[in-house]
PDB file of C-alpha atoms in Angstrom:
ATOM      1  CA  ASN A   1     -66.482-182.692 154.557  1.00 62.00           C
ATOM      2  CA  THR A   2     -66.796-180.959 157.912  1.00 72.00           C
ATOM      3  CA  ILE A   3     -66.694-177.419 156.467  1.00 68.00           C
ATOM      4  CA  ASP A   4     -69.526-178.245 154.041  1.00 73.00           C
ATOM      5  CA  LEU A   5     -71.566-179.646 156.937  1.00 73.00           C
ATOM      6  CA  CYS A   6     -70.996-176.484 158.955  1.00 68.00           C
ATOM      7  CA  MET A   7     -71.966-174.279 155.991  1.00 69.00           C
ATOM      8  CA  ARG A   8     -75.314-176.104 155.763  1.00 75.00           C
ATOM      9  CA  MET A   9     -76.162-175.011 159.322  1.00 74.00           C
ATOM     10  CA  PRO A  10     -77.169-171.319 159.388  1.00 73.00           C
ATOM     11  CA  ILE A  11     -75.699-170.536 162.821  1.00 73.00           C
ATOM     12  CA  LEU A  12     -72.346-172.232 162.128  1.00 75.00           C
ATOM     13  CA  ALA A  13     -72.239-170.620 158.689  1.00 77.00           C
ATOM     14  CA  LYS A  14     -72.623-167.194 160.334  1.00 75.00           C
ATOM     15  CA  VAL A  15     -69.827-167.988 162.795  1.00 75.00           C
ATOM     16  CA  ILE A  16     -67.490-169.010 159.949  1.00 77.00           C
ATOM     17  CA  GLU A  17     -68.471-165.894 158.014  1.00 78.00           C
ATOM     18  CA  ALA A  18     -67.811-163.729 161.081  1.00 76.00           C
ATOM     19  CA  ILE A  19     -64.325-165.202 161.440  1.00 76.00           C
ATOM     20  CA  SER A  20     -63.526-164.847 157.734  1.00 80.00           C
ATOM     21  CA  VAL A  21     -64.842-161.265 157.547  1.00 79.00           C
ATOM     22  CA  SER A  22     -62.850-160.173 160.608  1.00 79.00           C
ATOM     23  CA  LEU A  23     -59.726-162.127 159.620  1.00 80.00           C
ATOM     24  CA  GLU A  24     -57.799-158.979 158.715  1.00 84.00           C
ATOM     25  CA  GLN A  25     -58.578-157.324 162.060  1.00 83.00           C
ATOM     26  CA  VAL A  26     -57.703-160.504 163.979  1.00 81.00           C
ATOM     27  CA  ALA A  27     -54.403-160.804 162.073  1.00 85.00           C
ATOM     28  CA  GLY A  28     -53.553-157.192 162.907  1.00 86.00           C
ATOM     29  CA  THR A  29     -54.321-157.843 166.578  1.00 84.00           C
ATOM     30  CA  MET A  30     -52.079-160.917 166.550  1.00 83.00           C
ATOM     31  CA  VAL A  31     -49.237-158.836 165.088  1.00 86.00           C
ATOM     32  CA  LEU A  32     -49.774-156.351 167.911  1.00 87.00           C
ATOM     33  CA  GLY A  33     -49.584-159.262 170.372  1.00 84.00           C
ATOM     34  CA  PHE A  34     -46.258-160.363 168.913  1.00 85.00           C
ATOM     35  CA  PHE A  35     -44.907-156.833 169.335  1.00 87.00           C
ATOM     36  CA  LEU A  36     -46.059-156.820 172.984  1.00 86.00           C
ATOM     37  CA  GLN A  37     -44.365-160.192 173.522  1.00 84.00           C
ATOM     38  CA  TYR A  38     -41.169-158.749 172.090  1.00 84.00           C
ATOM     39  CA  ILE A  39     -41.408-155.811 174.522  1.00 86.00           C
ATOM     40  CA  ALA A  40     -42.009-158.256 177.400  1.00 84.00           C
ATOM     41  CA  VAL A  41     -38.930-160.323 176.462  1.00 82.00           C
ATOM     42  CA  GLY A  42     -36.774-157.182 176.247  1.00 82.00           C
ATOM     43  CA  ALA A  43     -38.050-155.952 179.598  1.00 83.00           C
ATOM     44  CA  GLY A  44     -37.393-159.393 181.133  1.00 79.00           C
ATOM     45  CA  PHE A  45     -33.812-159.363 179.894  1.00 75.00           C
ATOM     46  CA  LEU A  46     -33.221-155.881 181.271  1.00 78.00           C
ATOM     47  CA  LEU A  47     -34.979-156.236 184.629  1.00 79.00           C
ATOM     48  CA  PHE A  48     -34.250-159.816 185.726  1.00 77.00           C
ATOM     49  CA  GLY A  49     -30.987-161.660 185.956  1.00 68.00           C
ATOM     50  CA  ASN A  50     -32.632-165.069 186.104  1.00 72.00           C
ATOM     51  CA  GLY A  51     -35.113-166.107 183.463  1.00 70.00           C
ATOM     52  CA  TYR A  52     -38.671-167.354 184.007  1.00 76.00           C
ATOM     53  CA  GLY A  53     -40.749-170.099 182.519  1.00 74.00           C
ATOM     54  CA  PHE A  54     -44.435-170.781 181.791  1.00 77.00           C
ATOM     55  CA  ALA A  55     -46.997-173.253 183.061  1.00 74.00           C
ATOM     56  CA  ASP A  56     -46.675-175.514 180.003  1.00 73.00           C
ATOM     57  CA  MET A  57     -42.914-175.311 179.598  1.00 75.00           C
ATOM     58  CA  ASP A  58     -39.891-174.182 181.595  1.00 75.00           C
ATOM     59  CA  THR A  59     -38.161-171.708 179.302  1.00 71.00           C
ATOM     60  CA  ALA A  60     -35.909-170.144 181.935  1.00 69.00           C
ATOM     61  CA  GLY A  61     -32.831-171.692 180.304  1.00 71.00           C
ATOM     62  CA  CYS A  62     -33.065-169.670 177.079  1.00 73.00           C
ATOM     63  CA  ALA A  63     -29.675-168.064 176.426  1.00 72.00           C
ATOM     64  CA  THR A  64     -30.413-165.599 173.637  1.00 76.00           C
ATOM     65  CA  LEU A  65     -33.126-163.064 172.923  1.00 76.00           C
ATOM     66  CA  LEU A  66     -34.276-165.063 169.896  1.00 81.00           C
ATOM     67  CA  GLU A  67     -34.735-168.279 171.920  1.00 79.00           C
ATOM     68  CA  CYS A  68     -36.686-166.466 174.640  1.00 80.00           C
ATOM     69  CA  LEU A  69     -38.819-164.696 172.014  1.00 81.00           C
ATOM     70  CA  ARG A  70     -39.665-167.984 170.316  1.00 81.00           C
ATOM     71  CA  ALA A  71     -40.640-169.437 173.703  1.00 79.00           C
ATOM     72  CA  HIS A  72     -42.860-166.413 174.399  1.00 78.00           C
ATOM     73  CA  PHE A  73     -44.576-166.758 171.026  1.00 80.00           C
ATOM     74  CA  ASP A  74     -45.279-170.427 171.727  1.00 78.00           C
ATOM     75  CA  TYR A  75     -46.284-170.393 175.422  1.00 78.00           C
ATOM     76  CA  GLY A  76     -46.608-166.727 176.394  1.00 79.00           C
ATOM     77  CA  PHE A  77     -50.200-166.346 175.164  1.00 78.00           C
ATOM     78  CA  ARG A  78     -51.402-169.272 177.294  1.00 78.00           C
ATOM     79  CA  SER A  79     -50.059-168.476 180.744  1.00 79.00           C
ATOM     80  CA  ALA A  80     -48.314-165.837 182.811  1.00 77.00           C
ATOM     81  CA  PRO A  81     -44.623-166.078 183.793  1.00 80.00           C
ATOM     82  CA  VAL A  82     -43.702-168.723 186.401  1.00 80.00           C
ATOM     83  CA  TRP A  83     -40.784-167.792 188.689  1.00 78.00           C
ATOM     84  CA  HIS A  84     -38.382-170.309 190.202  1.00 73.00           C
ATOM     85  CA  SER A  85     -38.003-168.231 193.333  1.00 73.00           C
ATOM     86  CA  ALA A  86     -40.865-167.798 195.829  1.00 72.00           C
ATOM     87  CA  LYS A  87     -39.746-164.274 196.613  1.00 77.00           C
ATOM     88  CA  LEU A  88     -42.159-161.723 195.110  1.00 75.00           C
ATOM     89  CA  THR A  89     -40.494-158.379 194.580  1.00 81.00           C
ATOM     90  CA  TYR A  90     -42.244-155.210 193.484  1.00 84.00           C
ATOM     91  CA  THR A  91     -40.618-155.524 190.082  1.00 85.00           C
ATOM     92  CA  ARG A  92     -41.884-159.089 189.605  1.00 82.00           C
ATOM     93  CA  PHE A  93     -45.336-158.105 190.871  1.00 85.00           C
ATOM     94  CA  LEU A  94     -45.567-155.183 188.453  1.00 88.00           C
ATOM     95  CA  PHE A  95     -44.252-157.287 185.550  1.00 85.00           C
ATOM     96  CA  ASP A  96     -46.720-160.129 186.290  1.00 84.00           C
ATOM     97  CA  TYR A  97     -49.610-157.698 186.673  1.00 87.00           C
ATOM     98  CA  ILE A  98     -48.928-155.872 183.410  1.00 88.00           C
ATOM     99  CA  TYR A  99     -48.257-159.161 181.550  1.00 85.00           C
ATOM    100  CA  ASN A 100     -51.516-160.751 182.753  1.00 85.00           C
ATOM    101  CA  LEU A 101     -53.540-157.604 182.126  1.00 88.00           C
ATOM    102  CA  VAL A 102     -52.226-156.678 178.686  1.00 87.00           C
ATOM    103  CA  ILE A 103     -51.273-159.964 177.019  1.00 84.00           C
ATOM    104  CA  ILE A 104     -53.436-162.616 178.696  1.00 84.00           C
ATOM    105  CA  LEU A 105     -56.644-160.632 179.299  1.00 86.00           C
ATOM    106  CA  ILE A 106     -56.777-157.620 176.979  1.00 87.00           C
ATOM    107  CA  MET A 107     -55.362-159.296 173.854  1.00 84.00           C
ATOM    108  CA  ALA A 108     -57.695-162.287 174.190  1.00 83.00           C
ATOM    109  CA  ALA A 109     -60.638-159.951 174.873  1.00 87.00           C
ATOM    110  CA  ILE A 110     -59.792-157.856 171.796  1.00 86.00           C
ATOM    111  CA  ILE A 111     -59.695-160.901 169.494  1.00 83.00           C
ATOM    112  CA  SER A 112     -62.887-162.419 170.896  1.00 83.00           C
ATOM    113  CA  GLY A 113     -64.569-158.988 170.872  1.00 86.00           C
ATOM    114  CA  ILE A 114     -63.756-158.479 167.184  1.00 85.00           C
ATOM    115  CA  ILE A 115     -65.285-161.858 166.271  1.00 81.00           C
ATOM    116  CA  ILE A 116     -68.339-161.360 168.505  1.00 84.00           C
ATOM    117  CA  ASP A 117     -68.969-157.833 167.190  1.00 86.00           C
ATOM    118  CA  THR A 118     -68.667-159.041 163.594  1.00 83.00           C
ATOM    119  CA  PHE A 119     -71.079-161.879 164.318  1.00 81.00           C
ATOM    120  CA  ALA A 120     -73.522-159.405 165.889  1.00 83.00           C
ATOM    121  CA  GLU A 121     -73.254-157.103 162.875  1.00 84.00           C
ATOM    122  CA  LEU A 122     -73.909-159.993 160.472  1.00 82.00           C
ATOM    123  CA  ARG A 123     -76.878-161.127 162.545  1.00 83.00           C
ATOM    124  CA  GLU A 124     -78.264-157.576 162.615  1.00 85.00           C
ATOM    125  CA  GLU A 125     -77.764-157.281 158.866  1.00 84.00           C
ATOM    126  CA  GLN A 126     -79.585-160.579 158.315  1.00 82.00           C
ATOM    127  CA  LYS A 127     -82.402-159.408 160.582  1.00 85.00           C
ATOM    128  CA  ASN A 128     -82.707-156.157 158.631  1.00 85.00           C
ATOM    129  CA  ILE A 129     -82.894-158.123 155.378  1.00 83.00           C
ATOM    130  CA  GLU A 130     -85.624-160.377 156.767  1.00 83.00           C
ATOM    131  CA  ASP A 131     -87.558-157.365 158.095  1.00 84.00           C
ATOM    132  CA  ALA A 132     -87.243-155.648 154.720  1.00 82.00           C
ATOM    133  CA  MET A 133     -88.513-158.780 152.967  1.00 82.00           C
ATOM    134  CA  LYS A 134     -91.531-158.882 155.274  1.00 85.00           C
ATOM    135  CA  SER A 135     -92.328-155.166 155.156  1.00 86.00           C
ATOM    136  CA  SER A 136     -91.361-154.180 151.584  1.00 89.00           C
ATOM    137  CA  CYS A 137     -92.487-155.202 148.126  1.00 89.00           C
ATOM    138  CA  PHE A 138     -89.898-157.382 146.397  1.00 87.00           C
ATOM    139  CA  ILE A 139     -90.681-155.894 142.971  1.00 87.00           C
ATOM    140  CA  CYS A 140     -91.119-152.144 143.524  1.00 88.00           C
ATOM    141  CA  SER A 141     -89.292-151.800 146.904  1.00 86.00           C
ATOM    142  CA  LEU A 142     -92.126-149.725 148.364  1.00 87.00           C
ATOM    143  CA  SER A 143     -92.521-150.228 152.099  1.00 87.00           C
ATOM    144  CA  LYS A 144     -95.708-151.261 153.816  1.00 86.00           C
ATOM    145  CA  SER A 145     -96.131-147.829 155.422  1.00 86.00           C
ATOM    146  CA  GLU A 146     -95.676-146.011 152.075  1.00 85.00           C
ATOM    147  CA  LEU A 147     -98.341-148.165 150.445  1.00 85.00           C
ATOM    148  CA  GLU A 148    -100.818-147.924 153.295  1.00 84.00           C
ATOM    149  CA  ARG A 149    -100.451-144.136 153.414  1.00 84.00           C
ATOM    150  CA  LYS A 150    -101.834-144.200 149.871  1.00 81.00           C
ATOM    151  CA  ARG A 151    -104.644-146.526 151.010  1.00 82.00           C
ATOM    152  CA  VAL A 152    -103.133-149.541 149.274  1.00 84.00           C
ATOM    153  CA  LYS A 153    -103.316-152.814 151.197  1.00 86.00           C
ATOM    154  CA  PHE A 154     -99.858-154.328 151.431  1.00 86.00           C
ATOM    155  CA  GLU A 155    -100.986-157.980 151.315  1.00 87.00           C
ATOM    156  CA  SER A 156    -103.179-157.352 148.283  1.00 86.00           C
ATOM    157  CA  HIS A 157    -100.359-155.450 146.592  1.00 87.00           C
ATOM    158  CA  ILE A 158     -97.714-158.190 146.927  1.00 87.00           C
ATOM    159  CA  LEU A 159    -100.148-161.010 146.071  1.00 87.00           C
ATOM    160  CA  ARG A 160    -102.010-159.383 143.172  1.00 85.00           C
ATOM    161  CA  ASP A 161    -100.358-156.242 141.782  1.00 85.00           C
ATOM    162  CA  HIS A 162     -96.698-157.218 142.203  1.00 87.00           C
ATOM    163  CA  TYR A 163     -96.755-160.977 142.742  1.00 88.00           C
ATOM    164  CA  MET A 164     -93.081-161.889 142.482  1.00 88.00           C
ATOM    165  CA  TRP A 165     -93.676-165.425 141.183  1.00 90.00           C
ATOM    166  CA  ALA A 166     -95.693-164.008 138.296  1.00 89.00           C
ATOM    167  CA  TYR A 167     -92.617-161.960 137.358  1.00 89.00           C
ATOM    168  CA  ALA A 168     -90.472-165.081 137.735  1.00 90.00           C
ATOM    169  CA  ARG A 169     -92.776-167.031 135.401  1.00 91.00           C
ATOM    170  CA  PHE A 170     -92.668-164.161 132.892  1.00 90.00           C
ATOM    171  CA  LEU A 171     -88.848-164.103 132.918  1.00 90.00           C
ATOM    172  CA  LEU A 172     -88.772-167.895 132.498  1.00 91.00           C
ATOM    173  CA  TYR A 173     -91.219-167.581 129.599  1.00 90.00           C
ATOM    174  CA  LEU A 174     -88.952-165.013 127.910  1.00 89.00           C
ATOM    175  CA  ASP A 175     -85.942-167.267 128.378  1.00 89.00           C
ATOM    176  CA  GLU A 176     -87.597-170.386 126.935  1.00 89.00           C
ATOM    177  CA  THR A 177     -89.656-168.813 124.106  1.00 88.00           C
ATOM    178  CA  ASP A 178     -88.238-168.377 120.613  1.00 87.00           C
ATOM    179  CA  PRO A 179     -87.583-164.656 119.883  1.00 85.00           C
ATOM    180  CA  SER A 180     -89.712-164.844 116.715  1.00 85.00           C
ATOM    181  CA  ASP A 181     -92.766-165.771 118.829  1.00 84.00           C
ATOM    182  CA  LEU A 182     -92.485-162.738 121.140  1.00 84.00           C
ATOM    183  CA  ASN A 183     -94.501-159.567 120.715  1.00 86.00           C
ATOM    184  CA  GLY A 184     -93.126-156.029 120.927  1.00 86.00           C
ATOM    185  CA  PRO A 185     -93.140-155.462 124.711  1.00 86.00           C
ATOM    186  CA  GLU A 186     -91.798-158.978 125.357  1.00 87.00           C
ATOM    187  CA  SER A 187     -88.936-158.461 122.898  1.00 89.00           C
ATOM    188  CA  TYR A 188     -88.192-155.103 124.548  1.00 89.00           C
ATOM    189  CA  VAL A 189     -87.956-156.681 128.003  1.00 89.00           C
ATOM    190  CA  LYS A 190     -85.781-159.534 126.721  1.00 89.00           C
ATOM    191  CA  GLN A 191     -83.408-157.047 125.107  1.00 89.00           C
ATOM    192  CA  LYS A 192     -83.192-155.118 128.389  1.00 89.00           C
ATOM    193  CA  ILE A 193     -82.335-158.337 130.213  1.00 88.00           C
ATOM    194  CA  LYS A 194     -79.536-159.055 127.723  1.00 88.00           C
ATOM    195  CA  GLU A 195     -78.199-155.544 128.362  1.00 89.00           C
ATOM    196  CA  LYS A 196     -78.484-156.195 132.137  1.00 87.00           C
ATOM    197  CA  ASN A 197     -80.766-153.176 132.398  1.00 88.00           C
ATOM    198  CA  MET A 198     -83.474-153.679 135.006  1.00 85.00           C
ATOM    199  CA  GLY A 199     -85.251-150.433 134.172  1.00 84.00           C
ATOM    200  CA  PHE A 200     -88.388-152.293 133.094  1.00 84.00           C
ATOM    201  CA  PHE A 201     -89.137-153.155 136.736  1.00 87.00           C
ATOM    202  CA  PRO A 202     -91.586-150.688 138.352  1.00 86.00           C
ATOM    203  CA  ILE A 203     -89.163-149.412 140.985  1.00 86.00           C
ATOM    204  CA  GLN A 204     -90.955-147.150 143.511  1.00 85.00           C
ATOM    205  CA  ARG A 205     -94.096-147.282 141.350  1.00 84.00           C
ATOM    206  CA  CYS A 206     -97.365-149.188 141.322  1.00 82.00           C
ATOM    207  CA  ILE A 207    -100.684-148.766 139.531  1.00 79.00           C
ATOM    208  CA  ALA A 208    -102.726-148.477 142.726  1.00 77.00           C
ATOM    209  CA  MET A 209    -100.655-145.516 143.972  1.00 77.00           C
ATOM    210  CA  GLU A 210    -100.764-143.838 140.580  1.00 72.00           C
ATOM    211  CA  SER A 211    -104.546-144.213 140.522  1.00 70.00           C
ATOM    212  CA  SER A 212    -104.850-142.414 143.853  1.00 63.00           C
ATOM    213  CA  ASP A 213    -102.557-139.609 142.652  1.00 60.00           C
ATOM    214  CA  MET A 214    -103.992-139.125 139.159  1.00 60.00           C
ATOM    215  CA  GLY A 215    -107.657-139.617 140.028  1.00 54.00           C
ATOM    216  CA  GLU A 216    -110.168-139.743 137.143  1.00 53.00           C
ATOM    217  CA  GLU A 217    -107.458-139.581 134.493  1.00 56.00           C
ATOM    218  CA  HIS A 218    -106.000-142.844 135.723  1.00 54.00           C
ATOM    219  CA  LEU A 219    -109.460-144.406 136.002  1.00 55.00           C
ATOM    220  CA  GLU A 220    -110.081-143.600 132.328  1.00 62.00           C
ATOM    221  CA  ARG A 221    -106.728-145.087 131.481  1.00 61.00           C
ATOM    222  CA  GLU A 222    -107.526-148.184 133.485  1.00 59.00           C
ATOM    223  CA  VAL A 223    -110.887-148.508 131.686  1.00 60.00           C
ATOM    224  CA  ARG A 224    -109.122-148.210 128.315  1.00 65.00           C
ATOM    225  CA  VAL A 225    -106.652-150.880 129.350  1.00 61.00           C
ATOM    226  CA  LYS A 226    -109.496-153.165 130.428  1.00 66.00           C
ATOM    227  CA  ASP A 227    -111.338-152.522 127.138  1.00 65.00           C
ATOM    228  CA  LEU A 228    -108.165-153.305 125.246  1.00 67.00           C
ATOM    229  CA  ASP A 229    -107.730-156.517 127.220  1.00 70.00           C
ATOM    230  CA  GLU A 230    -111.330-157.522 126.480  1.00 75.00           C
ATOM    231  CA  PHE A 231    -110.799-156.716 122.799  1.00 69.00           C
ATOM    232  CA  LYS A 232    -107.671-158.885 122.774  1.00 73.00           C
ATOM    233  CA  GLU A 233    -109.595-161.702 124.415  1.00 79.00           C
ATOM    234  CA  LYS A 234    -112.329-161.467 121.767  1.00 77.00           C
ATOM    235  CA  ILE A 235    -109.736-161.473 119.001  1.00 78.00           C
ATOM    236  CA  ASN A 236    -108.075-164.508 120.539  1.00 77.00           C
ATOM    237  CA  ILE A 237    -111.456-166.269 120.758  1.00 82.00           C
ATOM    238  CA  MET A 238    -112.180-165.412 117.110  1.00 79.00           C
ATOM    239  CA  ALA A 239    -108.735-166.651 116.116  1.00 75.00           C
ATOM    240  CA  ASP A 240    -109.354-169.883 117.981  1.00 78.00           C
ATOM    241  CA  ASP A 241    -112.779-170.246 116.312  1.00 78.00           C
ATOM    242  CA  SER A 242    -111.229-169.545 112.899  1.00 78.00           C
ATOM    243  CA  GLU A 243    -108.606-172.178 113.536  1.00 79.00           C
ATOM    244  CA  ILE A 244    -111.333-174.669 114.493  1.00 82.00           C
ATOM    245  CA  MET A 245    -113.299-173.798 111.333  1.00 81.00           C
ATOM    246  CA  ILE A 246    -110.187-174.247 109.190  1.00 82.00           C
ATOM    247  CA  GLN A 247    -109.463-177.611 110.780  1.00 82.00           C
ATOM    248  CA  THR A 248    -113.141-178.645 110.300  1.00 81.00           C
ATOM    249  CA  GLU A 249    -113.040-177.588 106.651  1.00 80.00           C
ATOM    250  CA  ARG A 250    -109.881-179.602 106.134  1.00 83.00           C
ATOM    251  CA  GLY A 251    -111.590-182.578 107.726  1.00 81.00           C
ATOM    252  CA  PHE A 252    -114.629-182.188 105.458  1.00 79.00           C
ATOM    253  CA  LYS A 253    -112.423-181.965 102.385  1.00 83.00           C
ATOM    254  CA  ALA A 254    -110.588-185.120 103.393  1.00 83.00           C
ATOM    255  CA  GLU A 255    -113.890-186.930 103.985  1.00 83.00           C
ATOM    256  CA  LEU A 256    -115.262-185.730 100.592  1.00 83.00           C
ATOM    257  CA  LYS A 257    -112.109-186.962  98.892  1.00 84.00           C
ATOM    258  CA  ASP A 258    -112.490-190.347 100.538  1.00 83.00           C
ATOM    259  CA  LEU A 259    -116.182-190.401  99.577  1.00 83.00           C
ATOM    260  CA  ARG A 260    -115.335-189.585  95.916  1.00 84.00           C
ATOM    261  CA  GLU A 261    -112.799-192.386  95.847  1.00 85.00           C
ATOM    262  CA  SER A 262    -115.351-194.787  97.351  1.00 83.00           C
ATOM    263  CA  VAL A 263    -118.028-193.739  94.795  1.00 81.00           C
ATOM    264  CA  SER A 264    -115.527-194.084  91.962  1.00 83.00           C
ATOM    265  CA  GLN A 265    -114.549-197.567  93.123  1.00 83.00           C
ATOM    266  CA  SER A 266    -118.220-198.539  93.464  1.00 80.00           C
ATOM    267  CA  ALA A 267    -118.990-197.242  89.948  1.00 81.00           C
ATOM    268  CA  GLN A 268    -116.119-199.278  88.563  1.00 83.00           C
ATOM    269  CA  LYS A 269    -117.414-202.391  90.308  1.00 82.00           C
ATOM    270  CA  ILE A 270    -120.983-201.788  88.996  1.00 82.00           C
ATOM    271  CA  GLN A 271    -119.647-201.278  85.481  1.00 83.00           C
ATOM    272  CA  GLY A 272    -117.708-204.542  85.737  1.00 79.00           C
ATOM    273  CA  LEU A 273    -120.782-206.376  86.960  1.00 80.00           C
ATOM    274  CA  SER A 274    -122.922-204.966  84.131  1.00 80.00           C
ATOM    275  CA  GLN A 275    -120.342-206.088  81.588  1.00 79.00           C
ATOM    276  CA  LEU A 276    -120.349-209.566  83.095  1.00 79.00           C
ATOM    277  CA  MET A 277    -124.163-209.679  82.982  1.00 79.00           C
ATOM    278  CA  VAL A 278    -124.182-208.626  79.310  1.00 76.00           C
ATOM    279  CA  ALA A 279    -121.633-211.293  78.497  1.00 76.00           C
ATOM    280  CA  ASP A 280    -123.745-213.914  80.299  1.00 75.00           C
ATOM    281  CA  ASP A 281    -126.854-212.852  78.325  1.00 73.00           C
ATOM    282  CA  ASP A 282    -124.962-213.179  75.059  1.00 72.00           C
ATOM    283  CA  ASP A 283    -123.799-216.661  76.031  1.00 72.00           C
ATOM    284  CA  ASP A 284    -127.346-217.701  76.911  1.00 72.00           C
ATOM    285  CA  LYS A 285    -128.682-216.460  73.537  1.00 72.00           C
ATOM    286  CA  LYS A 286    -126.006-218.335  71.632  1.00 72.00           C
ATOM    287  CA  LYS A 287    -126.802-221.533  73.499  1.00 72.00           C
ATOM    288  CA  LYS A 288    -130.529-221.194  72.728  1.00 71.00           C
ATOM    289  CA  LYS A 289    -129.835-220.696  69.032  1.00 71.00           C
ATOM    290  CA  LYS A 290    -127.708-223.815  68.928  1.00 70.00           C
ATOM    291  CA  LYS A 291    -130.460-225.862  70.535  1.00 66.00           C
ATOM    292  CA  GLY A 292    -133.112-224.442  68.191  1.00 63.00           C
ATOM    293  CA  GLY A 293    -131.013-225.261  65.094  1.00 56.00           C
TER     294      GLY A 293
END
């Protein structure tokens, strides 16, 4: 519908949000306007013998305070009083001036000012969020100036050290992987996520800053981590090679089994042929004996 279409447009969505956020203040201002209208009706009854109307509707014939108040609520916010007599007394002039100033101008300015100020605040808040996204790390929340004071390049930090999509892939991996296939640190992080504890994120911390603070101690730690990573890679390569050797051995065993079955079948065929040849020789000998006799 129309509201959904407006919410898809950023500017219109901000306008709707500004109105909804300031709805309580606008409602309070409208209540104040109704009270001022009530004061204006009471003053009109006390000061003027003949009633007055408005540009959209002649309400001078209202007989009771309630009828005149209802007419003021309906038409009084749109126009100033309209008098049936051309004579402008000081009382009428003062009443018209105060009515135009307070109800027509000030009340409308207050309502529009509340909405405009709220819209400006929302726009400023959105701008601050966008500036923070451009000048702060999404993972550790360290600003660009804080990182560069420690001689850490901001672009390198957000694209290599704390690349947010790498964290997103890791969280997706934890969500889709069976818990029995996770190692210790991965299980720890998944448990923290279930507890809604985000303490595993390096808030206000990064390795590059720690290296500049800790000096050689951190360099040794970094070397140990690299050695450990290389050792893990070698173990993984050996595991892959072992798996290949196991699969090759299984293949050889299957081929040997097939070869044994083929040899066995061939031996049976040769044995059958030899038996047939022996039987043929015996038949030939018997035939020769019969002919010789």
